[in-house]
CSV table of C-alpha atoms in Angstrom, one decimal:
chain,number,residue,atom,x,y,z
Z,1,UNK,CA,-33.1,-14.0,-22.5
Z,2,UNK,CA,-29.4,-13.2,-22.1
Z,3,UNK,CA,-27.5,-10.2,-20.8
Z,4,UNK,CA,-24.7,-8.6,-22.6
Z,5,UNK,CA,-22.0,-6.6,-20.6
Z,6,UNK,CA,-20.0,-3.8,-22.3
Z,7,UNK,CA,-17.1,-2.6,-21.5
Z,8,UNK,CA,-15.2,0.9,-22.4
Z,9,UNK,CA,-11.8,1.5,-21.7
Z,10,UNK,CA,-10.9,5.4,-22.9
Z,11,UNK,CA,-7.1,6.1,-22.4
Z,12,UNK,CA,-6.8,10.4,-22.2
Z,13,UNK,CA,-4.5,12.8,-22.6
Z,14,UNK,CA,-4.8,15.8,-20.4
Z,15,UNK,CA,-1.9,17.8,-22.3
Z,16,UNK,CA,-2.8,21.8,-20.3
Z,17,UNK,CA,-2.6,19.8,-16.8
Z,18,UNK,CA,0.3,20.5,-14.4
Z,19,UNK,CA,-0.7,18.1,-11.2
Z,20,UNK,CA,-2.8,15.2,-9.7
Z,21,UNK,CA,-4.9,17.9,-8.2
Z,22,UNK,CA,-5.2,19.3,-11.4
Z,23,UNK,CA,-6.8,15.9,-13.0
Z,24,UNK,CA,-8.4,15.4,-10.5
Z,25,UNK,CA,-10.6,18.6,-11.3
Z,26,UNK,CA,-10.7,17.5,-15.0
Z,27,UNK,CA,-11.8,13.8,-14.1
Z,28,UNK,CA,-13.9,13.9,-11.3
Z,29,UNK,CA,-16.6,15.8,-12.9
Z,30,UNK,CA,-16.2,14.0,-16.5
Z,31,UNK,CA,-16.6,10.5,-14.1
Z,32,UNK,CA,-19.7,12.4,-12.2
Z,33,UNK,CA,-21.4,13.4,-15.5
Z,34,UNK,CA,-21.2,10.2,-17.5
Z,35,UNK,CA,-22.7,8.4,-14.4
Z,36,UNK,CA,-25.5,11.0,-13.9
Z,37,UNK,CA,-26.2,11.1,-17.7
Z,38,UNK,CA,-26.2,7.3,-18.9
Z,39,UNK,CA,-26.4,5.6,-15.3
Z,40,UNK,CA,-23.1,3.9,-15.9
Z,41,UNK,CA,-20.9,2.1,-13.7
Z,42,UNK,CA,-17.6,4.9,-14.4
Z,43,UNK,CA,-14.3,4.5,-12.8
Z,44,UNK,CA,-10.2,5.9,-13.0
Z,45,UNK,CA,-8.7,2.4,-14.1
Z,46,UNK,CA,-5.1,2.8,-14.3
Z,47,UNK,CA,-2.6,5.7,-14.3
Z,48,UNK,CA,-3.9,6.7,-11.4
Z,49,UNK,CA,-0.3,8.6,-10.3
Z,50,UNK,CA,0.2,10.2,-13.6
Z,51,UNK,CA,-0.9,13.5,-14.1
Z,52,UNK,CA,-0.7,14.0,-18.0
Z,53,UNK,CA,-2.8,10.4,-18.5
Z,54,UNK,CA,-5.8,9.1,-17.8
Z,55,UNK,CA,-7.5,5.7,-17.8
Z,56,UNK,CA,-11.4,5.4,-17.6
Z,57,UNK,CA,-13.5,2.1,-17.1
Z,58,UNK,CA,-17.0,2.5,-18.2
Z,59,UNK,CA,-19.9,-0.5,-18.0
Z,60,UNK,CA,-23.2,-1.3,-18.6
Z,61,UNK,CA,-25.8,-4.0,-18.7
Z,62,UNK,CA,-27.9,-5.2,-21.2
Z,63,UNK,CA,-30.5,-7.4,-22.4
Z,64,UNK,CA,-29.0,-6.1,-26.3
Z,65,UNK,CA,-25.6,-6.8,-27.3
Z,66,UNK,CA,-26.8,-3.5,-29.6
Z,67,UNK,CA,-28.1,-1.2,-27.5
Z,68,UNK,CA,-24.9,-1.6,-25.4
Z,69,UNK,CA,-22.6,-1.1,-28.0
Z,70,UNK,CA,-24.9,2.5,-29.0
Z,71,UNK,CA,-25.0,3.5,-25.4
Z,72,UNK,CA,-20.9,3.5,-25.1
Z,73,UNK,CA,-20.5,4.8,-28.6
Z,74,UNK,CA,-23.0,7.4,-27.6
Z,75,UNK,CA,-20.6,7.5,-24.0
Z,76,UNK,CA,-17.3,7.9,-26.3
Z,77,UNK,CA,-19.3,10.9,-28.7
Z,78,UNK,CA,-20.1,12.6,-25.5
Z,79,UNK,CA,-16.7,12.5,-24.1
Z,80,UNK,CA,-15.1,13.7,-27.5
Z,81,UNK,CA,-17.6,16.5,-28.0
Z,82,UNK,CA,-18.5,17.8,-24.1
Z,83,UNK,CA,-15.7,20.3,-23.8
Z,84,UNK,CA,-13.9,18.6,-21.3
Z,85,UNK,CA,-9.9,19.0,-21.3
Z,86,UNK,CA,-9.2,15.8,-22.0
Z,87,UNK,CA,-7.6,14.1,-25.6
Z,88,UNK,CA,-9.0,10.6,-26.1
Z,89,UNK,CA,-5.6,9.1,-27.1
Z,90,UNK,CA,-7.5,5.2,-27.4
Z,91,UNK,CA,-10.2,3.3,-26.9
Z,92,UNK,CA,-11.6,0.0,-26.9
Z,93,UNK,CA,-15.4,-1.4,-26.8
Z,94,UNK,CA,-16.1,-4.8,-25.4
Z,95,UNK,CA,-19.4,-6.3,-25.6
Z,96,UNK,CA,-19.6,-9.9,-23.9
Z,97,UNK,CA,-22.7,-12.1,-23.6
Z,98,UNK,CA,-23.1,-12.7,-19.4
């Protein structure tokens, strides 16, 4: 049996913010509720200084290259659809055999 790791990179917009304590409160709670929902490793990857841009890592393991790539595209539905003040500028999904 093998495992399969995927990998989702979401690059946001956050075009009403106005400061880092601003996305923080956007963020924080979007990283808390993807963890809490799909019991994901979620993380702030980059632009971590910017306060108009966003970049989230989100992982997973898997003994099905296709249920991983349905649980971040479920992931990437959620963000797009919860409400959250964010614009999902790109994204990327990454499924690797381990």
């Amino acid at each position: 049996m093998s495992l399969h790791a995927g990998i989702l990179k979401l690059w946001l917009d956050l075009p009403e913010n106005t400061s880092l304590k601003g996305k923080r409160q956007i963020i924080q709670p979007l990283i808390r509720q993807l963890q809490n929902r799909f019991n994901l490793s979620v993380a702030e990857a980059e632009e971590m200084d910017r306060w108009k841009t966003a970049v989230i890592g989100i992982s997973c393991i898997s003994n099905s290259a296709v249920v991983a790539d349905q649980l971040l595209n479920k992931v990437l539905a959620f963000v797009t659809d919860g409400g959250f003040d964010v614009v999902i500028r790109d994204f990327q999904i990454e499924i690797m055999a381990v």
